[in-house]
PDB file of C-alpha atoms in Angstrom:
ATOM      1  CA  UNK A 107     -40.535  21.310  73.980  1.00 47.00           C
ATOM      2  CA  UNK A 108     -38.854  22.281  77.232  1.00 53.00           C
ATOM      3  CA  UNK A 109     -36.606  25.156  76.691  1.00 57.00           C
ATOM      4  CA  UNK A 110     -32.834  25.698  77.638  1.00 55.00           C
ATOM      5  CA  UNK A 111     -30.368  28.440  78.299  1.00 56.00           C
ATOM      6  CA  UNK A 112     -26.807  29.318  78.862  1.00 50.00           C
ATOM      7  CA  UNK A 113     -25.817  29.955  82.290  1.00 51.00           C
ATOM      8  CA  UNK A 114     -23.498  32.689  82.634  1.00 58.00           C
ATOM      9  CA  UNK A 115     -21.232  33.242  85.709  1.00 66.00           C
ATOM     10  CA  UNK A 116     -22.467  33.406  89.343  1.00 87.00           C
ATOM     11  CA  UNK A 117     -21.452  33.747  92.724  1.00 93.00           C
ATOM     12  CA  UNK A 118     -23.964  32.433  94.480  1.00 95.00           C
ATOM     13  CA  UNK A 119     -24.369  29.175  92.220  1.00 95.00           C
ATOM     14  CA  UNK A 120     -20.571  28.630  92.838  1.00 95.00           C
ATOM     15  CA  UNK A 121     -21.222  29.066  96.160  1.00 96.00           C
ATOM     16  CA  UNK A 122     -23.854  26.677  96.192  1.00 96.00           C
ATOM     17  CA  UNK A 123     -21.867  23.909  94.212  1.00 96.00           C
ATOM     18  CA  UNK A 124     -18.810  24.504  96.856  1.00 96.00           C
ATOM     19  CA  UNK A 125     -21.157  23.989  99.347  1.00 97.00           C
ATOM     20  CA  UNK A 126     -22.656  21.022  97.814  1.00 97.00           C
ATOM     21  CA  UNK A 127     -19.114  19.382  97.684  1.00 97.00           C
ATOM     22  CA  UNK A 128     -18.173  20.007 100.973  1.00 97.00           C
ATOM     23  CA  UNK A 129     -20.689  18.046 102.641  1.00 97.00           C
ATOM     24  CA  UNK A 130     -20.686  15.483  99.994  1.00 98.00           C
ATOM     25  CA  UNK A 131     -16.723  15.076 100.813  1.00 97.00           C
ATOM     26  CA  UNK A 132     -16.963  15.265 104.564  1.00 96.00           C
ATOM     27  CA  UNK A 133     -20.475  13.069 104.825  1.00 97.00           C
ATOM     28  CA  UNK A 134     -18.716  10.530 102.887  1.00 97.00           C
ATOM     29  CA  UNK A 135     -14.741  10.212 103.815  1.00 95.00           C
ATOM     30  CA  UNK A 136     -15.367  11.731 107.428  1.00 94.00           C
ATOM     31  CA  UNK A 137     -18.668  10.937 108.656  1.00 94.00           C
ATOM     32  CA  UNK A 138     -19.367   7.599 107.575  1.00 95.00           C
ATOM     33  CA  UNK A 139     -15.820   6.498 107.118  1.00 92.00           C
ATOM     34  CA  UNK A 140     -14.849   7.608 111.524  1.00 89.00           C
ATOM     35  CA  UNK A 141     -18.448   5.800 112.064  1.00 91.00           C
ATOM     36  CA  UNK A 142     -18.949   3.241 110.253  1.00 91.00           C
ATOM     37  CA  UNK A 143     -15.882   2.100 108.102  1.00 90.00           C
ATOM     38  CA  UNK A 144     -15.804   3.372 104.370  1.00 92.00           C
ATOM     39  CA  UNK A 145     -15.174   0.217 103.528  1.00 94.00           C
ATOM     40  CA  UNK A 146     -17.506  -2.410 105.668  1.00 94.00           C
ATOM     41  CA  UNK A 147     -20.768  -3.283 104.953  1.00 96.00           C
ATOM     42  CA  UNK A 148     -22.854  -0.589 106.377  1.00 95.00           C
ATOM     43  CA  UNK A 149     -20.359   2.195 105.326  1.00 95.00           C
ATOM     44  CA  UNK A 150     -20.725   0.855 101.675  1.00 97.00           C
ATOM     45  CA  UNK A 151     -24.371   0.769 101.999  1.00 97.00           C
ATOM     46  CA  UNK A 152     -24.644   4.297 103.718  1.00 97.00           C
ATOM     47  CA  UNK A 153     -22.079   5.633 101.183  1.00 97.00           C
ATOM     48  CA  UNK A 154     -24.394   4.091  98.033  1.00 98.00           C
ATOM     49  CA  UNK A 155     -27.548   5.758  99.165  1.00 98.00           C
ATOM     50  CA  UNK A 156     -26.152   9.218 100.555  1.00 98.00           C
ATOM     51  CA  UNK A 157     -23.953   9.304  96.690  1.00 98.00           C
ATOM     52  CA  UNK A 158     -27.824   8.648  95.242  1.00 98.00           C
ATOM     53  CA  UNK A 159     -29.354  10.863  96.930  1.00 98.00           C
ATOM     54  CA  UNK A 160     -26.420  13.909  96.220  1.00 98.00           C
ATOM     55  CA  UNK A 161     -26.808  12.590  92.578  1.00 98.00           C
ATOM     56  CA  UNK A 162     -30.429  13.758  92.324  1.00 98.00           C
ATOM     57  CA  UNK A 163     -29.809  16.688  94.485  1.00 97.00           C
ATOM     58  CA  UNK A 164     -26.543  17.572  92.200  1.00 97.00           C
ATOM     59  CA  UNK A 165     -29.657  16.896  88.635  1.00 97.00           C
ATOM     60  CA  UNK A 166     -32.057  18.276  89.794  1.00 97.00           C
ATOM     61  CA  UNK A 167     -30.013  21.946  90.268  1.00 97.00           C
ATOM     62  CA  UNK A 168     -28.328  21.691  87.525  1.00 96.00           C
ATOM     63  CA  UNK A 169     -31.615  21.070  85.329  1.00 96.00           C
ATOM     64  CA  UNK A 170     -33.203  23.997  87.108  1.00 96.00           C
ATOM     65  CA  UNK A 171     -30.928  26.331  86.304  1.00 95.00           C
ATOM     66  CA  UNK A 172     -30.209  25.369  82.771  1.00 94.00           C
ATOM     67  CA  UNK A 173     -34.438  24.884  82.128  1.00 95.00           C
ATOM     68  CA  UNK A 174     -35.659  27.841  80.741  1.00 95.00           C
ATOM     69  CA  UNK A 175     -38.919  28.261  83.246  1.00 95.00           C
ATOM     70  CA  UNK A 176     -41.161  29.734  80.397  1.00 94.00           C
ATOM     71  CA  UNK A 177     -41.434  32.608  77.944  1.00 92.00           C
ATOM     72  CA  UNK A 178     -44.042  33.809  76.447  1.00 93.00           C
ATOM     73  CA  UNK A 179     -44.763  33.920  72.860  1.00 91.00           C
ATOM     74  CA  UNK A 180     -44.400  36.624  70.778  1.00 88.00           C
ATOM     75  CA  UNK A 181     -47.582  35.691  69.126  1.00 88.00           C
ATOM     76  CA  UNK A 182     -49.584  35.189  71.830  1.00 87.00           C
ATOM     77  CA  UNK A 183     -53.084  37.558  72.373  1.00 85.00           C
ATOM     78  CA  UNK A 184     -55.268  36.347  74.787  1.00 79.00           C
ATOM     79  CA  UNK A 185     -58.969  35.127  73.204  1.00 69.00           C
ATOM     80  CA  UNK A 186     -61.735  36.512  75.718  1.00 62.00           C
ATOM     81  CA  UNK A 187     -64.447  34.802  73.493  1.00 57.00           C
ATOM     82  CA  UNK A 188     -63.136  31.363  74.343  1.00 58.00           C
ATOM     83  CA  UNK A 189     -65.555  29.656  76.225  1.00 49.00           C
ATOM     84  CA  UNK A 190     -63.401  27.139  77.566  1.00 54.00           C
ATOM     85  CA  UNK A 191     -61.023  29.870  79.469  1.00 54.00           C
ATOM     86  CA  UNK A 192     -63.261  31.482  82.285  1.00 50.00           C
ATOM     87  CA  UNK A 193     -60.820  32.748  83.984  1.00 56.00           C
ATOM     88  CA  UNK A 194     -58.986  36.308  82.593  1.00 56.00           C
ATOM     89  CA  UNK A 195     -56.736  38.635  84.607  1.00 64.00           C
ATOM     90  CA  UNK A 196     -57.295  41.404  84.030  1.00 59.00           C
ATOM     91  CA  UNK A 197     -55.262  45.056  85.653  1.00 54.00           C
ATOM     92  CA  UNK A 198     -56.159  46.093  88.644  1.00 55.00           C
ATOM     93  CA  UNK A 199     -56.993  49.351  87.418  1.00 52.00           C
ATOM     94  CA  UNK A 200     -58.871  50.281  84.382  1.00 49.00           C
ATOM     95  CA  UNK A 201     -59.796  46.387  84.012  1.00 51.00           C
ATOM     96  CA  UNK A 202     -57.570  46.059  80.545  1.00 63.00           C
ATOM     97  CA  UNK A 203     -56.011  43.237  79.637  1.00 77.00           C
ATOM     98  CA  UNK A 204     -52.519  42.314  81.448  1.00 83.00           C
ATOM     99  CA  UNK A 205     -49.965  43.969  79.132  1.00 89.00           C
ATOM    100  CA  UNK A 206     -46.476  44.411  79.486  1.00 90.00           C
ATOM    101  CA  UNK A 207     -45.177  47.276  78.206  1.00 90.00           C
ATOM    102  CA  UNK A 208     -41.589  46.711  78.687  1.00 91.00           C
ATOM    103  CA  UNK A 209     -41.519  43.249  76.356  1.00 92.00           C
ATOM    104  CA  UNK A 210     -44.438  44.709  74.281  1.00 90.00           C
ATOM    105  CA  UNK A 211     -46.640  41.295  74.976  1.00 90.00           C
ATOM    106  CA  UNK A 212     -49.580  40.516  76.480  1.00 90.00           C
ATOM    107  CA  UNK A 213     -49.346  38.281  79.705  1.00 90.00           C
ATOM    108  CA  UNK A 214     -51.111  35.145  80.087  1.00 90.00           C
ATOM    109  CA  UNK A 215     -52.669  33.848  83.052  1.00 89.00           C
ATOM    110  CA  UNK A 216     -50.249  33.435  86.088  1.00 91.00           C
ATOM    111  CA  UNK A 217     -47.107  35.514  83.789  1.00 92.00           C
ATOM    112  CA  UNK A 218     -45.167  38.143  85.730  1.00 93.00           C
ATOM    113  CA  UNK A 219     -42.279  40.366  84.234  1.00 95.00           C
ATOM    114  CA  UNK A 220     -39.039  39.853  86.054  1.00 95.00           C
ATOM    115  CA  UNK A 221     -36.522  42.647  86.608  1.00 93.00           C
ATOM    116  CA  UNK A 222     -33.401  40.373  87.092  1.00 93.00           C
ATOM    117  CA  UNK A 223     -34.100  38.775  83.705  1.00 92.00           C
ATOM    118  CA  UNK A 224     -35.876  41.803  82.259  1.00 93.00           C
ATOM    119  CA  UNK A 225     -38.407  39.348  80.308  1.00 94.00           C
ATOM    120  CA  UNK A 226     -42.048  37.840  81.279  1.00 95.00           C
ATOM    121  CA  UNK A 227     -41.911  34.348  82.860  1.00 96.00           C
ATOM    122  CA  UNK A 228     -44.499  31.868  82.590  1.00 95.00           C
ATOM    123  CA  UNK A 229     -46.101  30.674  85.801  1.00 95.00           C
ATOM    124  CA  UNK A 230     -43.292  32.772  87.828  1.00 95.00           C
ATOM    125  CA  UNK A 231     -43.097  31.861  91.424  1.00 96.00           C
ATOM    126  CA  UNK A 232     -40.090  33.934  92.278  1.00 95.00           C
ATOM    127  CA  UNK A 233     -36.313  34.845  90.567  1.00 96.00           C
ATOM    128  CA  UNK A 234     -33.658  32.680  92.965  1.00 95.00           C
ATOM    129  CA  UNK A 235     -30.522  34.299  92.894  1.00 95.00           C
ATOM    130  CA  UNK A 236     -28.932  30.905  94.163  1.00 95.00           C
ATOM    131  CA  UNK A 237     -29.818  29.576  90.762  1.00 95.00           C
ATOM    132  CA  UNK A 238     -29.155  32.543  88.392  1.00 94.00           C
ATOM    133  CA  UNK A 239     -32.630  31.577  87.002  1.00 95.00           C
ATOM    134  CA  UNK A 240     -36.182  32.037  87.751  1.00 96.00           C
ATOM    135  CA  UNK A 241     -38.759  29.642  88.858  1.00 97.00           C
ATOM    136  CA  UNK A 242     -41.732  29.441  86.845  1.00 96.00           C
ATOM    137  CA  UNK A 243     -43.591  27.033  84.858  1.00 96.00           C
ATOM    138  CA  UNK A 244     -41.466  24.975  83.044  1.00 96.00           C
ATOM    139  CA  UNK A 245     -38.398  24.350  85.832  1.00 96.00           C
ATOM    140  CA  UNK A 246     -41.012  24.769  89.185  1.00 97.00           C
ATOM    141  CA  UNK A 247     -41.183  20.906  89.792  1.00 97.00           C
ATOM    142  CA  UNK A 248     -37.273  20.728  89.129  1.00 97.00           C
ATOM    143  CA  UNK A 249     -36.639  23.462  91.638  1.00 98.00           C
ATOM    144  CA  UNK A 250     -39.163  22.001  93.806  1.00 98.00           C
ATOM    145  CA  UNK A 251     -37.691  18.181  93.430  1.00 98.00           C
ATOM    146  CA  UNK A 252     -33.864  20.193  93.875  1.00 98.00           C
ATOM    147  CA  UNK A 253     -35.012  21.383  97.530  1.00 98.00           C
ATOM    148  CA  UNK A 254     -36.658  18.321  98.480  1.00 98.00           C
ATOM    149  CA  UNK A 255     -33.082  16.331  97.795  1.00 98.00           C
ATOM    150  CA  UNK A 256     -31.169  18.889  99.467  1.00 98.00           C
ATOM    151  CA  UNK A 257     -33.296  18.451 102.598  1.00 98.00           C
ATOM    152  CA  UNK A 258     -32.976  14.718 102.719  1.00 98.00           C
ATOM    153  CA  UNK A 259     -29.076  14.947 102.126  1.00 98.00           C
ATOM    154  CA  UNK A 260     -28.855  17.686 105.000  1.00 98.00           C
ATOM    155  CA  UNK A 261     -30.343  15.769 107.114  1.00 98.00           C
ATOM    156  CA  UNK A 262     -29.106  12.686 106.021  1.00 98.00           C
ATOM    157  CA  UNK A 263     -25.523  14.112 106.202  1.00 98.00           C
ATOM    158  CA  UNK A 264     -26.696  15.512 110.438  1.00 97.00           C
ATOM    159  CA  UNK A 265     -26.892  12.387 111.296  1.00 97.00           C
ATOM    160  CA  UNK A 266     -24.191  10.835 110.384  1.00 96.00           C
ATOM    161  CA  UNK A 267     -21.873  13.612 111.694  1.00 95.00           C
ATOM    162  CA  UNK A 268     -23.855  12.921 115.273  1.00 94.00           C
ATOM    163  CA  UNK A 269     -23.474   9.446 115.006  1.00 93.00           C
ATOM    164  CA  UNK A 270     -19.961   9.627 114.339  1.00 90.00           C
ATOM    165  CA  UNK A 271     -19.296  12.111 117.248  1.00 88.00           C
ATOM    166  CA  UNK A 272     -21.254  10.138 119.725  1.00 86.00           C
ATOM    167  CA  UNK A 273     -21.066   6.379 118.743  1.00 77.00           C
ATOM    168  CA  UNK A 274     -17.601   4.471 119.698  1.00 62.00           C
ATOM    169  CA  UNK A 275     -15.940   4.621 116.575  1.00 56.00           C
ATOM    170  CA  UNK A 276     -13.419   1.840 115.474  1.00 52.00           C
ATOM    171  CA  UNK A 277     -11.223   4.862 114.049  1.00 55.00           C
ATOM    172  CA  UNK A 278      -8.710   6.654 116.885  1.00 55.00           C
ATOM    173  CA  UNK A 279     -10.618   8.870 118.717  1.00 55.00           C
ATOM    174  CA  UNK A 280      -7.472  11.084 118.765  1.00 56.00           C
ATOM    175  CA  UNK A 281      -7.782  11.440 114.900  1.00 54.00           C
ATOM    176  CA  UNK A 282     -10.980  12.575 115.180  1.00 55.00           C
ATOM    177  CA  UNK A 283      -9.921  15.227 117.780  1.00 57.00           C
ATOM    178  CA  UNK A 284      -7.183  16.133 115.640  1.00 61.00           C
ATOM    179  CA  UNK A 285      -6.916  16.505 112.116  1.00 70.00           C
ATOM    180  CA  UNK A 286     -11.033  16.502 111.728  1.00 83.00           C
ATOM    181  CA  UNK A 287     -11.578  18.836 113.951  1.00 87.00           C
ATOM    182  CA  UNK A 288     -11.971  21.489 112.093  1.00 90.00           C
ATOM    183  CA  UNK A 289     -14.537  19.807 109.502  1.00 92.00           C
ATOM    184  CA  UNK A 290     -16.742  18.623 111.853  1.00 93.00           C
ATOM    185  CA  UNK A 291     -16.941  22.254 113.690  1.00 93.00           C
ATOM    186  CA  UNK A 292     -17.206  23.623 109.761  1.00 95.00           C
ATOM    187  CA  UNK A 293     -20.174  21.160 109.046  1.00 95.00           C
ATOM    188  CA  UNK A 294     -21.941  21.622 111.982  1.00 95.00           C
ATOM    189  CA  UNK A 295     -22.221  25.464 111.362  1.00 96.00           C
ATOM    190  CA  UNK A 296     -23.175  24.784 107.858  1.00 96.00           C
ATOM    191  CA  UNK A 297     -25.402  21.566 108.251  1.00 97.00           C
ATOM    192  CA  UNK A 298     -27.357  23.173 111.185  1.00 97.00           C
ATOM    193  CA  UNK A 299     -28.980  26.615 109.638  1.00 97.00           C
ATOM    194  CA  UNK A 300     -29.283  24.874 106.513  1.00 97.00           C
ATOM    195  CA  UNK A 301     -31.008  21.595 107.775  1.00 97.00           C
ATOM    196  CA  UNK A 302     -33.425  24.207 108.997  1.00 98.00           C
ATOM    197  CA  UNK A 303     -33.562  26.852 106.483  1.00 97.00           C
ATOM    198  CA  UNK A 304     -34.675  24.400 103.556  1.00 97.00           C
ATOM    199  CA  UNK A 305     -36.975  22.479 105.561  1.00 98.00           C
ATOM    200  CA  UNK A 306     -39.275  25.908 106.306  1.00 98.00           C
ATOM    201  CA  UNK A 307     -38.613  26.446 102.592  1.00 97.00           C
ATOM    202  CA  UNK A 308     -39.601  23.240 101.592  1.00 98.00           C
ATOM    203  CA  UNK A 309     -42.736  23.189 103.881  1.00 98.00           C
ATOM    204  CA  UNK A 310     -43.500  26.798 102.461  1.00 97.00           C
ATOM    205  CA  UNK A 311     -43.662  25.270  98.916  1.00 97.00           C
ATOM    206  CA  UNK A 312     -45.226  22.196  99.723  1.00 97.00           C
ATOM    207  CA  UNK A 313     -48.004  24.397 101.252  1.00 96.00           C
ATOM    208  CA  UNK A 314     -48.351  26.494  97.882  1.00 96.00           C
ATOM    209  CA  UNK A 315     -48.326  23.472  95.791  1.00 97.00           C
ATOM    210  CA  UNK A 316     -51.339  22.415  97.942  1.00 96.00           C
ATOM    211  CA  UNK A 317     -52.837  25.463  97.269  1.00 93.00           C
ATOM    212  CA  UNK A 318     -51.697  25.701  93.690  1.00 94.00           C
ATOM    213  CA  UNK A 319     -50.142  29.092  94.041  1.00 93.00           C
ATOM    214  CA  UNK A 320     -47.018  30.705  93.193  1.00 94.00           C
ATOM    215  CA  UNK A 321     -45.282  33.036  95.994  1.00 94.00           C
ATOM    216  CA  UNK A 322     -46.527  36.168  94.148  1.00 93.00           C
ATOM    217  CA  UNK A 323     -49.900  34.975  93.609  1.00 89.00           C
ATOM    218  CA  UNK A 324     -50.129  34.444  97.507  1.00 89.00           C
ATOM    219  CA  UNK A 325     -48.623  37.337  98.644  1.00 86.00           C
ATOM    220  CA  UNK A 326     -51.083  39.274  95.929  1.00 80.00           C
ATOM    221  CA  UNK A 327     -54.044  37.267  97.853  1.00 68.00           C
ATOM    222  CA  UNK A 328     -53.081  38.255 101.419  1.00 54.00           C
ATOM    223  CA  UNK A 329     -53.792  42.246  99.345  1.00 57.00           C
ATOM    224  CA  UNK A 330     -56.963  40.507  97.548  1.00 49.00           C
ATOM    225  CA  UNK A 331     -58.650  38.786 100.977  1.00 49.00           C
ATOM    226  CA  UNK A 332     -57.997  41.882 102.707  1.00 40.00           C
ATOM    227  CA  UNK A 333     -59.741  44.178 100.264  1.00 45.00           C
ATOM    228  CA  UNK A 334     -62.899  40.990 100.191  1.00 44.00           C
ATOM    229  CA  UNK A 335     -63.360  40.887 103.758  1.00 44.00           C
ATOM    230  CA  UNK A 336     -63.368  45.113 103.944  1.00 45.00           C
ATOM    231  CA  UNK A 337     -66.167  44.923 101.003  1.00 51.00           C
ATOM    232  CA  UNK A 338     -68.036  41.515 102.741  1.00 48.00           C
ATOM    233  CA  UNK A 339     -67.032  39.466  99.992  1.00 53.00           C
ATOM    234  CA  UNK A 340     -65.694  36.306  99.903  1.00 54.00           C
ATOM    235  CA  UNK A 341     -61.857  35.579  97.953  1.00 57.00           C
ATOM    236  CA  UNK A 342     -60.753  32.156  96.916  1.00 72.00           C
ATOM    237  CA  UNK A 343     -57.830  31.619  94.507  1.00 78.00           C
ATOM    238  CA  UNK A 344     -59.398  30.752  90.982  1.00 83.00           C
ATOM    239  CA  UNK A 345     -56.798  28.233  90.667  1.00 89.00           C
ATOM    240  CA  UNK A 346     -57.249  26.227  93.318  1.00 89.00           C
ATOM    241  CA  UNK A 347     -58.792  22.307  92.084  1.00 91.00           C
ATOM    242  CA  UNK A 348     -58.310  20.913  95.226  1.00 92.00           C
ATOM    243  CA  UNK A 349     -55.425  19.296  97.253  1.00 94.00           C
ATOM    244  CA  UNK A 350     -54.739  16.058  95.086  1.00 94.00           C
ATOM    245  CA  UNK A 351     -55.424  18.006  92.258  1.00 94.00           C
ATOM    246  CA  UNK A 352     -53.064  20.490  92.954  1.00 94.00           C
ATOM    247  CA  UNK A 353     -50.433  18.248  93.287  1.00 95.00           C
ATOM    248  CA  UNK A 354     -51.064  16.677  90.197  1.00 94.00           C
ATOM    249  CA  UNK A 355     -51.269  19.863  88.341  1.00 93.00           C
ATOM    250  CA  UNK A 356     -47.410  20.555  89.496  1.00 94.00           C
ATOM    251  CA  UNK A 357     -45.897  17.461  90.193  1.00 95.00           C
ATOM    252  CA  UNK A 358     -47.648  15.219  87.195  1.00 94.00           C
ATOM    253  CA  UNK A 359     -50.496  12.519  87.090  1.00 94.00           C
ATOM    254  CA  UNK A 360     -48.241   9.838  87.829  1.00 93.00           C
ATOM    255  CA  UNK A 361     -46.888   9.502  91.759  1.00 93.00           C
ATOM    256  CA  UNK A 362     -43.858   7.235  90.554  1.00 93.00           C
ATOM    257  CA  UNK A 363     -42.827   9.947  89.004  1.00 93.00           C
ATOM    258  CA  UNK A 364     -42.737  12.587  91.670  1.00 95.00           C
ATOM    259  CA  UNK A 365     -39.763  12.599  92.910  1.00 95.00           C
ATOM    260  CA  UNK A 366     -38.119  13.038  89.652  1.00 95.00           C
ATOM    261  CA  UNK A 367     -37.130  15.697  87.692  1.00 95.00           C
ATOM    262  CA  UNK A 368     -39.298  15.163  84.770  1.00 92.00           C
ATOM    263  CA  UNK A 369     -41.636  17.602  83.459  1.00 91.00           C
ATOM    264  CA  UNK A 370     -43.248  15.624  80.623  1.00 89.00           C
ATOM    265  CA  UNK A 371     -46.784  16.869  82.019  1.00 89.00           C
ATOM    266  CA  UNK A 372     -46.829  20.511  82.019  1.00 89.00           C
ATOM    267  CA  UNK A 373     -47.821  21.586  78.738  1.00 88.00           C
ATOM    268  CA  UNK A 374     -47.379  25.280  77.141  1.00 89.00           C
ATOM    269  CA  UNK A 375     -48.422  27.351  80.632  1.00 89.00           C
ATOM    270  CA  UNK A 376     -50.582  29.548  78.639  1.00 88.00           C
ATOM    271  CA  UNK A 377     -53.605  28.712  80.206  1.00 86.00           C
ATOM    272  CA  UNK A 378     -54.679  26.726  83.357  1.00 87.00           C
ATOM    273  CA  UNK A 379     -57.430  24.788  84.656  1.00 85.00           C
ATOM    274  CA  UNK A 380     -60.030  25.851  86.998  1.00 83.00           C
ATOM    275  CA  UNK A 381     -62.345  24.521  89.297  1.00 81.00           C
ATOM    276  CA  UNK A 382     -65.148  26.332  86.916  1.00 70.00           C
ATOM    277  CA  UNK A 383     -63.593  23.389  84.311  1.00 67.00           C
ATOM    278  CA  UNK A 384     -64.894  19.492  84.052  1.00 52.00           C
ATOM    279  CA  UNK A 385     -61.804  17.559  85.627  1.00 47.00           C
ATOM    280  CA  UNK A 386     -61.181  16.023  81.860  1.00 39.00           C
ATOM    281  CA  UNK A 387     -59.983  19.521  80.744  1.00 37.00           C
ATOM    282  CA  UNK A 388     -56.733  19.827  79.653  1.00 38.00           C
ATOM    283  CA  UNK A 389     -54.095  22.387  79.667  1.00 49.00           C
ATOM    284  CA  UNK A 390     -53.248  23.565  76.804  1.00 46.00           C
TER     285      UNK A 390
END
């Protein structure tokens, strides 16, 4: 059962629903509306899919930071004589199991302790201050669907503030000049940086997904190929099942699926499969 929990206040998350307003506001009764007409037949149909897609975007952040991304239980101890789990981290030094002495639990495969909410996470990928939440294994996909959306709206949103600057407009051009003026300037300082910004982010986590990493697991591998290649050896992520694989792992069996925020698929993140498993294993 997918976990919730109470968000408490935050600056950044306001700032990211004020900023989630604003260009829904000024896409909508600016852009499209000086372009296109709200109201005629491609300003309707612009408006419909550019609401849709800031209704998914607007979902999909509030699910990830109301999803609990994974705790561990309280009961859990890890079983080294199970056959079917061949893969056990272990510490780097002394080779013991992974125990964390500040929650008093062992950690499961792929768990990290997090600082900012001073408890281990499942699966953690990385604590996002813009959601007052981490990302780990049972909100990942969420987050991951969340960025995706607010890439397509950016963008989305770009163009219609070019086209409505450079495309004869059947609104007065000295209305445009005038008293939006200062929201186009506004939106082109915010839509810019952050057109780019989440498509390197989303490209960066499209990449891990590929890979089937988190971000700490690959900045722990850049350390673990390092110290290979200085002993000859050979390192390759022992979670890695292969590209389409991969993606099904995070983003579910079924493709329609996707793009939503579901996460019917992800099962208890205690343990995960490896290429060492048949392809019929499943995660328990």
């Amino acid at each position: 059962m997918k976990a919730t929990r109470g968000c408490r206040f935050s600056f950044h998350v306001t700032v990211v629903a004020a900023a989630i307003a604003y260009i829904y506001f000024s896409t909508v009764f600016v852009f499209i509306d000086q372009w296109l007409g709200l109201w005629s037949s491609p300003g309707i149909l612009n408006a419909v899919l550019f609401s849709v897609v800031a209704l998914f975007c607007i979902l999909s952040y509030a699910l990830a930071i109301y999803t609990d991304p994974g705790r561990v239980p309280s009961s859990f101890v890890p079983d080294v004589e199970d056959p079917e789990n061949t893969v056990q981290e272990i510490k780097r030094k002394g080779g013991d199991m992974r125990y964390c002495q500040k929650c008093s639990l062992y950690k499961p495969p792929r768990a990290h302790h997090c600082r900012v909410c001073n408890r281990c996470v499942l699966r953690m990928d990385h604590h996002c201050v813009w959601m007052n939440n981490c990302v780990g294994h049972a909100n990942y996909k969420i987050f991951f669907v969340f960025v995706l959306y607010a890439v397509i709206a950016c963008i989305y949103s770009l163009v219609l503030l070019v086209g409505s600057i450079t495309i004869d407009s059947p609104k007065d051009n000295q209305q445009i000049e005038g008293s939006y003026r200062t929201v186009y300037v506004l939106s082109g300082l915010l839509l810019v940086p952050l057109s780019l910004a989440l498509g390197v982010f989303l490209g960066w986590h499209v990449h891990l997904i590929l890979q089937n990493k988190t971000t700490i697991e690959y900045q722990e591998g850049v350390r673990a190929m390092w110290l290979a290649e200085k002993g000859s050896h050979v390192h390759s992520h022992p979670y890695d099942l292969g590209a389409y694989e991969n993606l099904i792992a995070v983003l579910g069996p079924n493709v329609c699926c996707w793009a939503f925020p579901t996460t019917r698929h992800i099962g208890s993140g205690l343990r995960y499969r490896t290429p060492f498993e048949g392809s019929s294993t499943s995660r328990s």
